């Protein structure tokens, strides 16, 4: 290690999310509902040089393993991300995110005329496209700022 490098310590238990699209780590935190008040140790490296992505973000989250639903949404804004599960300071599982064909109950449709916005008991469902998501009910397409459309917990 040179004197110009900063070393971030290993986590004992939790999740390391690597290869997040550069500049997207704050959106990842929003998706995961992490705002820093939980008290868990969180390390974020943003815009780190990457041979594969040009620049990438890395997140280390102590004492938290992601649900499949969280990984599915993460894949929409960080399709190249890898998830490392850490236990007792060792990576016990490493996987790349895979984009699902659809997501359900995770995002809300911004179209006020959509049946999912009408108060009817309809769970929002979006088909995953190569460049975004499309509401399965009204056809509204979202391409950017998906974190702003996270469904509010019931």
Short mmCIF file of N, CA and C in Angstrom, two decimals:
data_model
loop_
_atom_site.label_atom_id
_atom_site.label_comp_id
_atom_site.label_asym_id
_atom_site.label_seq_id
_atom_site.Cartn_x
_atom_site.Cartn_y
_atom_site.Cartn_z
N UNK A 1 0.84 -1.17 0.00
CA UNK A 1 0.00 0.00 0.00
C UNK A 1 0.89 1.24 0.00
N UNK A 2 0.60 2.16 -0.89
CA UNK A 2 1.38 3.40 -0.93
C UNK A 2 0.77 4.40 0.05
N UNK A 3 1.50 5.47 0.32
CA UNK A 3 1.01 6.46 1.28
C UNK A 3 -0.20 7.23 0.76
N UNK A 4 -0.51 7.11 -0.54
CA UNK A 4 -1.63 7.82 -1.12
C UNK A 4 -2.89 6.95 -1.21
N UNK A 5 -2.85 5.73 -0.71
CA UNK A 5 -4.00 4.85 -0.74
C UNK A 5 -4.67 4.84 0.62
N UNK A 6 -5.98 4.65 0.60
CA UNK A 6 -6.75 4.54 1.83
C UNK A 6 -7.30 3.12 1.90
N UNK A 7 -7.06 2.46 2.98
CA UNK A 7 -7.53 1.09 3.13
C UNK A 7 -8.81 1.09 3.96
N UNK A 8 -9.83 0.41 3.47
CA UNK A 8 -11.09 0.26 4.19
C UNK A 8 -11.06 -1.14 4.80
N UNK A 9 -11.34 -1.22 6.08
CA UNK A 9 -11.21 -2.51 6.77
C UNK A 9 -12.26 -3.51 6.31
N UNK A 10 -11.93 -4.77 6.49
CA UNK A 10 -12.85 -5.86 6.18
C UNK A 10 -14.04 -5.79 7.13
N UNK A 11 -15.17 -6.33 6.68
CA UNK A 11 -16.31 -6.43 7.57
C UNK A 11 -16.37 -7.86 8.11
N UNK A 12 -16.88 -7.99 9.31
CA UNK A 12 -16.96 -9.32 9.93
C UNK A 12 -18.11 -10.13 9.33
N UNK A 13 -19.28 -9.52 9.26
CA UNK A 13 -20.47 -10.17 8.70
C UNK A 13 -21.26 -9.13 7.93
N UNK A 14 -21.80 -9.52 6.80
CA UNK A 14 -22.61 -8.59 6.03
C UNK A 14 -22.47 -8.80 4.54
N UNK A 15 -22.62 -7.71 3.81
CA UNK A 15 -22.64 -7.77 2.36
C UNK A 15 -21.71 -6.71 1.77
N UNK A 16 -20.97 -7.11 0.75
CA UNK A 16 -20.18 -6.17 -0.04
C UNK A 16 -20.81 -6.16 -1.43
N UNK A 17 -21.18 -4.97 -1.88
CA UNK A 17 -21.73 -4.81 -3.21
C UNK A 17 -20.67 -4.10 -4.04
N UNK A 18 -20.14 -4.81 -5.02
CA UNK A 18 -19.05 -4.29 -5.84
C UNK A 18 -19.56 -4.11 -7.27
N UNK A 19 -18.82 -3.36 -8.06
CA UNK A 19 -19.13 -3.11 -9.47
C UNK A 19 -20.48 -2.41 -9.67
N UNK A 20 -20.81 -1.52 -8.73
CA UNK A 20 -21.99 -0.69 -8.89
C UNK A 20 -21.62 0.42 -9.87
N UNK A 21 -22.51 0.72 -10.79
CA UNK A 21 -22.27 1.80 -11.76
C UNK A 21 -21.81 3.05 -11.01
N UNK A 22 -20.73 3.66 -11.49
CA UNK A 22 -20.16 4.82 -10.82
C UNK A 22 -21.19 5.91 -10.53
N UNK A 23 -21.22 6.37 -9.29
CA UNK A 23 -22.12 7.42 -8.89
C UNK A 23 -23.50 6.95 -8.45
N UNK A 24 -23.74 5.65 -8.44
CA UNK A 24 -25.07 5.13 -8.10
C UNK A 24 -25.20 4.60 -6.67
N UNK A 25 -24.14 4.66 -5.86
CA UNK A 25 -24.20 4.05 -4.53
C UNK A 25 -25.27 4.70 -3.64
N UNK A 26 -25.50 5.99 -3.77
CA UNK A 26 -26.53 6.62 -2.94
C UNK A 26 -27.92 6.14 -3.33
N UNK A 27 -28.14 5.85 -4.62
CA UNK A 27 -29.41 5.26 -5.04
C UNK A 27 -29.55 3.84 -4.50
N UNK A 28 -28.45 3.10 -4.47
CA UNK A 28 -28.46 1.74 -3.90
C UNK A 28 -28.87 1.82 -2.43
N UNK A 29 -28.29 2.75 -1.70
CA UNK A 29 -28.65 2.90 -0.29
C UNK A 29 -30.13 3.23 -0.14
N UNK A 30 -30.65 4.08 -1.01
CA UNK A 30 -32.07 4.42 -0.97
C UNK A 30 -32.93 3.18 -1.21
N UNK A 31 -32.57 2.39 -2.20
CA UNK A 31 -33.29 1.16 -2.49
C UNK A 31 -33.31 0.23 -1.29
N UNK A 32 -32.18 0.17 -0.58
CA UNK A 32 -32.07 -0.73 0.57
C UNK A 32 -32.65 -0.11 1.84
N UNK A 33 -33.10 1.13 1.76
CA UNK A 33 -33.68 1.79 2.93
C UNK A 33 -32.64 2.13 3.98
N UNK A 34 -31.41 2.35 3.55
CA UNK A 34 -30.33 2.67 4.48
C UNK A 34 -30.07 4.17 4.44
N UNK A 35 -30.21 4.81 5.60
CA UNK A 35 -29.96 6.25 5.65
C UNK A 35 -28.89 6.62 6.67
N UNK A 36 -28.26 5.61 7.27
CA UNK A 36 -27.18 5.87 8.22
C UNK A 36 -27.61 5.93 9.66
N UNK A 37 -28.91 5.96 9.93
CA UNK A 37 -29.39 6.06 11.31
C UNK A 37 -29.51 4.70 11.99
N UNK A 38 -29.29 3.63 11.26
CA UNK A 38 -29.45 2.28 11.82
C UNK A 38 -28.36 1.92 12.81
N UNK A 39 -27.21 2.57 12.68
CA UNK A 39 -26.10 2.30 13.59
C UNK A 39 -25.11 1.27 13.08
N UNK A 40 -25.42 0.60 11.98
CA UNK A 40 -24.49 -0.39 11.43
C UNK A 40 -23.37 0.33 10.69
N UNK A 41 -22.21 -0.33 10.65
CA UNK A 41 -21.06 0.23 9.93
C UNK A 41 -21.34 0.12 8.43
N UNK A 42 -21.08 1.22 7.73
CA UNK A 42 -21.31 1.29 6.30
C UNK A 42 -20.11 1.98 5.67
N UNK A 43 -19.52 1.35 4.66
CA UNK A 43 -18.41 1.97 3.93
C UNK A 43 -18.83 2.15 2.49
N UNK A 44 -18.55 3.33 1.94
CA UNK A 44 -18.90 3.62 0.55
C UNK A 44 -17.66 4.17 -0.15
N UNK A 45 -17.36 3.59 -1.29
CA UNK A 45 -16.31 4.13 -2.15
C UNK A 45 -16.99 4.49 -3.47
N UNK A 46 -16.87 5.74 -3.88
CA UNK A 46 -17.54 6.18 -5.10
C UNK A 46 -16.53 6.56 -6.18
N UNK A 47 -16.88 6.21 -7.40
CA UNK A 47 -16.10 6.56 -8.57
C UNK A 47 -14.66 6.05 -8.51
N UNK A 48 -14.51 4.83 -8.05
CA UNK A 48 -13.22 4.16 -7.97
C UNK A 48 -12.85 3.68 -9.39
N UNK A 49 -11.61 3.84 -9.83
CA UNK A 49 -11.24 3.35 -11.16
C UNK A 49 -11.51 1.84 -11.30
N UNK A 50 -12.05 1.46 -12.47
CA UNK A 50 -12.38 0.06 -12.72
C UNK A 50 -12.03 -0.26 -14.17
N UNK A 51 -11.31 -1.35 -14.35
CA UNK A 51 -10.97 -1.79 -15.70
C UNK A 51 -12.19 -2.17 -16.51
N UNK A 52 -13.19 -2.75 -15.85
CA UNK A 52 -14.38 -3.23 -16.54
C UNK A 52 -15.41 -2.13 -16.77
N UNK A 53 -15.60 -1.24 -15.80
CA UNK A 53 -16.66 -0.24 -15.88
C UNK A 53 -16.17 1.18 -16.13
N UNK A 54 -14.87 1.39 -16.08
CA UNK A 54 -14.34 2.74 -16.16
C UNK A 54 -14.25 3.35 -14.76
N UNK A 55 -15.40 3.46 -14.11
CA UNK A 55 -15.46 3.85 -12.71
C UNK A 55 -16.60 3.10 -12.05
N UNK A 56 -16.45 2.81 -10.78
CA UNK A 56 -17.45 2.01 -10.07
C UNK A 56 -17.57 2.51 -8.64
N UNK A 57 -18.65 2.07 -7.99
CA UNK A 57 -18.86 2.31 -6.56
C UNK A 57 -18.80 0.96 -5.86
N UNK A 58 -18.43 0.99 -4.60
CA UNK A 58 -18.37 -0.21 -3.76
C UNK A 58 -19.05 0.13 -2.44
N UNK A 59 -19.90 -0.76 -1.95
CA UNK A 59 -20.55 -0.57 -0.65
C UNK A 59 -20.28 -1.78 0.23
N UNK A 60 -19.93 -1.52 1.48
CA UNK A 60 -19.77 -2.57 2.48
C UNK A 60 -20.79 -2.30 3.58
N UNK A 61 -21.66 -3.27 3.81
CA UNK A 61 -22.75 -3.09 4.76
C UNK A 61 -22.63 -4.16 5.84
N UNK A 62 -22.31 -3.74 7.04
CA UNK A 62 -22.16 -4.67 8.17
C UNK A 62 -23.51 -5.23 8.60
N UNK A 63 -23.53 -6.50 8.96
CA UNK A 63 -24.68 -7.15 9.59
C UNK A 63 -25.96 -7.07 8.76
N UNK A 64 -25.82 -7.16 7.44
CA UNK A 64 -27.00 -7.13 6.57
C UNK A 64 -26.76 -7.99 5.35
N UNK A 65 -27.67 -8.92 5.10
CA UNK A 65 -27.65 -9.69 3.86
C UNK A 65 -28.89 -9.31 3.07
N UNK A 66 -28.75 -9.17 1.77
CA UNK A 66 -29.84 -8.68 0.94
C UNK A 66 -30.85 -9.77 0.61
N UNK A 67 -32.11 -9.38 0.54
CA UNK A 67 -33.17 -10.30 0.10
C UNK A 67 -33.12 -10.37 -1.43
N UNK A 68 -33.75 -11.39 -2.00
CA UNK A 68 -33.78 -11.51 -3.46
C UNK A 68 -34.50 -10.31 -4.06
N UNK A 69 -35.54 -9.83 -3.40
CA UNK A 69 -36.27 -8.66 -3.88
C UNK A 69 -35.35 -7.44 -3.97
N UNK A 70 -34.51 -7.25 -2.96
CA UNK A 70 -33.57 -6.13 -2.97
C UNK A 70 -32.54 -6.29 -4.09
N UNK A 71 -32.07 -7.51 -4.30
CA UNK A 71 -31.10 -7.77 -5.37
C UNK A 71 -31.74 -7.50 -6.73
N UNK A 72 -33.03 -7.87 -6.89
CA UNK A 72 -33.72 -7.64 -8.15
C UNK A 72 -33.78 -6.15 -8.49
N UNK A 73 -34.12 -5.31 -7.52
CA UNK A 73 -34.18 -3.88 -7.78
C UNK A 73 -32.78 -3.32 -7.99
N UNK A 74 -31.83 -3.78 -7.21
CA UNK A 74 -30.44 -3.36 -7.37
C UNK A 74 -29.97 -3.61 -8.81
N UNK A 75 -30.37 -4.74 -9.38
CA UNK A 75 -29.94 -5.09 -10.73
C UNK A 75 -30.43 -4.10 -11.78
N UNK A 76 -31.48 -3.36 -11.46
CA UNK A 76 -32.02 -2.40 -12.42
C UNK A 76 -31.12 -1.17 -12.56
N UNK A 77 -30.45 -0.77 -11.47
CA UNK A 77 -29.58 0.42 -11.55
C UNK A 77 -28.10 0.06 -11.54
N UNK A 78 -27.79 -1.19 -11.23
CA UNK A 78 -26.39 -1.64 -11.22
C UNK A 78 -26.32 -3.04 -11.84
N UNK A 79 -26.53 -3.14 -13.15
CA UNK A 79 -26.61 -4.46 -13.78
C UNK A 79 -25.32 -5.26 -13.78
N UNK A 80 -24.19 -4.62 -13.49
CA UNK A 80 -22.90 -5.33 -13.45
C UNK A 80 -22.48 -5.67 -12.02
N UNK A 81 -23.31 -5.36 -11.04
CA UNK A 81 -22.93 -5.52 -9.63
C UNK A 81 -22.67 -6.97 -9.26
N UNK A 82 -21.75 -7.13 -8.32
CA UNK A 82 -21.53 -8.43 -7.70
C UNK A 82 -21.87 -8.30 -6.22
N UNK A 83 -22.43 -9.37 -5.67
CA UNK A 83 -22.82 -9.41 -4.27
C UNK A 83 -21.93 -10.43 -3.57
N UNK A 84 -21.24 -9.98 -2.53
CA UNK A 84 -20.40 -10.88 -1.73
C UNK A 84 -20.99 -10.96 -0.33
N UNK A 85 -21.31 -12.16 0.09
CA UNK A 85 -21.80 -12.39 1.45
C UNK A 85 -20.59 -12.74 2.30
N UNK A 86 -20.43 -12.01 3.41
CA UNK A 86 -19.27 -12.17 4.28
C UNK A 86 -19.73 -12.69 5.63
N UNK A 87 -19.05 -13.73 6.11
CA UNK A 87 -19.27 -14.25 7.46
C UNK A 87 -17.92 -14.54 8.07
N UNK A 88 -17.73 -14.09 9.29
CA UNK A 88 -16.46 -14.26 10.00
C UNK A 88 -15.28 -13.79 9.16
N UNK A 89 -15.42 -12.63 8.54
CA UNK A 89 -14.39 -11.96 7.74
C UNK A 89 -14.06 -12.67 6.43
N UNK A 90 -14.78 -13.72 6.07
CA UNK A 90 -14.51 -14.46 4.83
C UNK A 90 -15.70 -14.36 3.88
N UNK A 91 -15.40 -14.21 2.59
CA UNK A 91 -16.45 -14.24 1.57
C UNK A 91 -16.90 -15.68 1.42
N UNK A 92 -18.16 -15.95 1.77
CA UNK A 92 -18.65 -17.33 1.68
C UNK A 92 -19.49 -17.56 0.43
N UNK A 93 -19.94 -16.44 -0.18
CA UNK A 93 -20.74 -16.56 -1.39
C UNK A 93 -20.53 -15.32 -2.23
N UNK A 94 -20.34 -15.53 -3.53
CA UNK A 94 -20.17 -14.41 -4.45
C UNK A 94 -21.03 -14.68 -5.66
N UNK A 95 -21.82 -13.66 -6.04
CA UNK A 95 -22.68 -13.83 -7.21
C UNK A 95 -22.85 -12.50 -7.93
N UNK A 96 -23.17 -12.60 -9.20
CA UNK A 96 -23.49 -11.40 -9.98
C UNK A 96 -25.00 -11.24 -9.97
N UNK A 97 -25.44 -10.00 -9.99
CA UNK A 97 -26.89 -9.77 -10.05
C UNK A 97 -27.40 -10.21 -11.41
N UNK A 98 -28.62 -10.67 -11.44
CA UNK A 98 -29.28 -11.02 -12.69
C UNK A 98 -30.57 -10.23 -12.76
N UNK A 99 -30.79 -9.61 -13.91
CA UNK A 99 -32.01 -8.83 -14.06
C UNK A 99 -33.20 -9.77 -14.19
N UNK A 100 -34.23 -9.56 -13.38
CA UNK A 100 -35.42 -10.40 -13.50
C UNK A 100 -36.24 -9.97 -14.71
N UNK A 101 -37.21 -10.77 -15.11
CA UNK A 101 -38.07 -10.39 -16.24
C UNK A 101 -39.10 -9.37 -15.79
N UNK A 102 -39.43 -9.37 -14.51
CA UNK A 102 -40.34 -8.37 -13.96
C UNK A 102 -40.10 -8.20 -12.47
N UNK A 103 -40.57 -7.07 -11.94
CA UNK A 103 -40.52 -6.82 -10.50
C UNK A 103 -41.94 -6.48 -10.07
N UNK A 104 -42.28 -6.90 -8.87
CA UNK A 104 -43.65 -6.74 -8.37
C UNK A 104 -43.63 -6.17 -6.96
N UNK A 105 -44.39 -5.10 -6.75
CA UNK A 105 -44.54 -4.53 -5.43
C UNK A 105 -43.34 -3.73 -4.95
N UNK A 106 -42.40 -3.46 -5.82
CA UNK A 106 -41.16 -2.78 -5.43
C UNK A 106 -41.18 -1.32 -5.87
N UNK A 107 -41.67 -1.08 -7.08
CA UNK A 107 -41.74 0.27 -7.63
C UNK A 107 -43.19 0.72 -7.70
N UNK A 108 -43.40 2.02 -7.68
CA UNK A 108 -44.76 2.55 -7.86
C UNK A 108 -44.80 3.26 -9.21
N UNK A 109 -45.96 3.19 -9.85
CA UNK A 109 -46.13 3.82 -11.16
C UNK A 109 -46.40 5.31 -10.96
N UNK A 110 -45.68 6.17 -11.69
CA UNK A 110 -45.90 7.61 -11.55
C UNK A 110 -47.14 8.12 -12.29
N UNK A 111 -47.76 7.28 -13.11
CA UNK A 111 -48.94 7.68 -13.87
C UNK A 111 -50.15 7.70 -12.93
N UNK A 112 -50.68 8.88 -12.66
CA UNK A 112 -51.80 9.03 -11.73
C UNK A 112 -53.08 8.38 -12.25
N UNK A 113 -53.15 8.08 -13.55
CA UNK A 113 -54.31 7.42 -14.13
C UNK A 113 -54.20 5.89 -14.09
N UNK A 114 -53.06 5.38 -13.67
CA UNK A 114 -52.83 3.93 -13.61
C UNK A 114 -53.70 3.33 -12.51
N UNK A 115 -54.19 2.14 -12.72
CA UNK A 115 -55.03 1.47 -11.73
C UNK A 115 -54.29 1.27 -10.40
N UNK A 116 -52.96 1.20 -10.47
CA UNK A 116 -52.19 1.02 -9.23
C UNK A 116 -52.19 2.28 -8.38
N UNK A 117 -52.57 3.42 -8.96
CA UNK A 117 -52.64 4.69 -8.23
C UNK A 117 -54.06 5.03 -7.80
N UNK A 118 -55.03 4.17 -8.11
CA UNK A 118 -56.44 4.48 -7.90
C UNK A 118 -56.96 4.15 -6.51
N UNK A 119 -56.13 3.49 -5.71
CA UNK A 119 -56.61 3.05 -4.40
C UNK A 119 -57.15 1.63 -4.42
N UNK A 120 -57.28 1.06 -5.61
CA UNK A 120 -57.70 -0.34 -5.73
C UNK A 120 -56.59 -1.24 -5.19
N UNK A 121 -56.94 -2.40 -4.67
CA UNK A 121 -55.90 -3.29 -4.12
C UNK A 121 -55.13 -4.03 -5.22
N UNK A 122 -54.37 -3.28 -6.01
CA UNK A 122 -53.59 -3.83 -7.11
C UNK A 122 -52.11 -3.60 -6.82
N UNK A 123 -51.33 -4.66 -6.85
CA UNK A 123 -49.89 -4.55 -6.61
C UNK A 123 -49.20 -4.11 -7.90
N UNK A 124 -48.40 -3.04 -7.85
CA UNK A 124 -47.69 -2.60 -9.05
C UNK A 124 -46.75 -3.69 -9.57
N UNK A 125 -46.74 -3.84 -10.89
CA UNK A 125 -45.86 -4.83 -11.53
C UNK A 125 -45.23 -4.14 -12.73
N UNK A 126 -43.92 -4.33 -12.88
CA UNK A 126 -43.19 -3.74 -13.99
C UNK A 126 -42.43 -4.81 -14.74
N UNK A 127 -42.52 -4.77 -16.07
CA UNK A 127 -41.71 -5.63 -16.92
C UNK A 127 -40.36 -4.97 -17.08
N UNK A 128 -39.30 -5.75 -16.99
CA UNK A 128 -37.95 -5.21 -17.10
C UNK A 128 -37.54 -5.20 -18.57
N UNK A 129 -37.15 -4.01 -19.03
CA UNK A 129 -36.71 -3.81 -20.40
C UNK A 129 -35.19 -3.66 -20.41
N UNK A 130 -34.56 -3.74 -21.57
CA UNK A 130 -33.11 -3.54 -21.61
C UNK A 130 -32.66 -2.18 -21.08
N UNK A 131 -33.52 -1.15 -21.21
CA UNK A 131 -33.12 0.19 -20.79
C UNK A 131 -34.06 0.81 -19.75
N UNK A 132 -34.79 0.00 -19.02
CA UNK A 132 -35.69 0.54 -17.99
C UNK A 132 -36.73 -0.48 -17.59
N UNK A 133 -37.88 0.03 -17.15
CA UNK A 133 -39.00 -0.83 -16.77
C UNK A 133 -40.30 -0.24 -17.34
N UNK A 134 -41.30 -1.12 -17.58
CA UNK A 134 -42.59 -0.68 -18.11
C UNK A 134 -43.70 -1.21 -17.21
N UNK A 135 -44.61 -0.32 -16.80
CA UNK A 135 -45.74 -0.72 -15.98
C UNK A 135 -46.56 -1.74 -16.76
N UNK A 136 -46.86 -2.87 -16.13
CA UNK A 136 -47.61 -3.93 -16.78
C UNK A 136 -49.08 -3.55 -16.96
N UNK A 137 -49.55 -2.52 -16.27
CA UNK A 137 -50.95 -2.14 -16.34
C UNK A 137 -51.21 -0.99 -17.31
N UNK A 138 -50.40 0.06 -17.28
CA UNK A 138 -50.67 1.23 -18.13
C UNK A 138 -49.62 1.47 -19.20
N UNK A 139 -48.49 0.77 -19.13
CA UNK A 139 -47.46 0.90 -20.14
C UNK A 139 -46.46 2.04 -19.93
N UNK A 140 -46.59 2.77 -18.82
CA UNK A 140 -45.64 3.85 -18.53
C UNK A 140 -44.24 3.27 -18.42
N UNK A 141 -43.28 3.92 -19.08
CA UNK A 141 -41.89 3.45 -19.06
C UNK A 141 -41.05 4.37 -18.19
N UNK A 142 -40.28 3.76 -17.29
CA UNK A 142 -39.32 4.48 -16.45
C UNK A 142 -37.93 4.09 -16.91
N UNK A 143 -37.08 5.08 -17.18
CA UNK A 143 -35.72 4.80 -17.61
C UNK A 143 -34.68 5.33 -16.63
N UNK A 144 -35.05 6.33 -15.84
CA UNK A 144 -34.08 6.97 -14.95
C UNK A 144 -34.68 7.13 -13.56
N UNK A 145 -33.80 7.36 -12.60
CA UNK A 145 -34.21 7.68 -11.22
C UNK A 145 -35.18 6.67 -10.64
N UNK A 146 -34.91 5.39 -10.84
CA UNK A 146 -35.81 4.36 -10.32
C UNK A 146 -35.95 4.43 -8.81
N UNK A 147 -34.91 4.87 -8.13
CA UNK A 147 -34.97 4.96 -6.67
C UNK A 147 -36.08 5.91 -6.22
N UNK A 148 -36.42 6.90 -7.04
CA UNK A 148 -37.49 7.84 -6.70
C UNK A 148 -38.87 7.19 -6.77
N UNK A 149 -38.96 6.03 -7.41
CA UNK A 149 -40.25 5.37 -7.60
C UNK A 149 -40.39 4.11 -6.75
N UNK A 150 -39.58 3.98 -5.72
CA UNK A 150 -39.72 2.84 -4.82
C UNK A 150 -41.08 2.89 -4.16
N UNK A 151 -41.75 1.74 -4.11
CA UNK A 151 -43.08 1.67 -3.50
C UNK A 151 -42.96 1.95 -2.00
N UNK A 152 -43.89 2.68 -1.49
CA UNK A 152 -43.93 2.96 -0.07
C UNK A 152 -44.41 1.71 0.65
N UNK A 153 -43.74 1.31 1.75
CA UNK A 153 -44.17 0.12 2.49
C UNK A 153 -45.60 0.30 2.99
N UNK A 154 -46.38 -0.79 2.96
CA UNK A 154 -47.75 -0.71 3.44
C UNK A 154 -47.84 -0.87 4.94
#
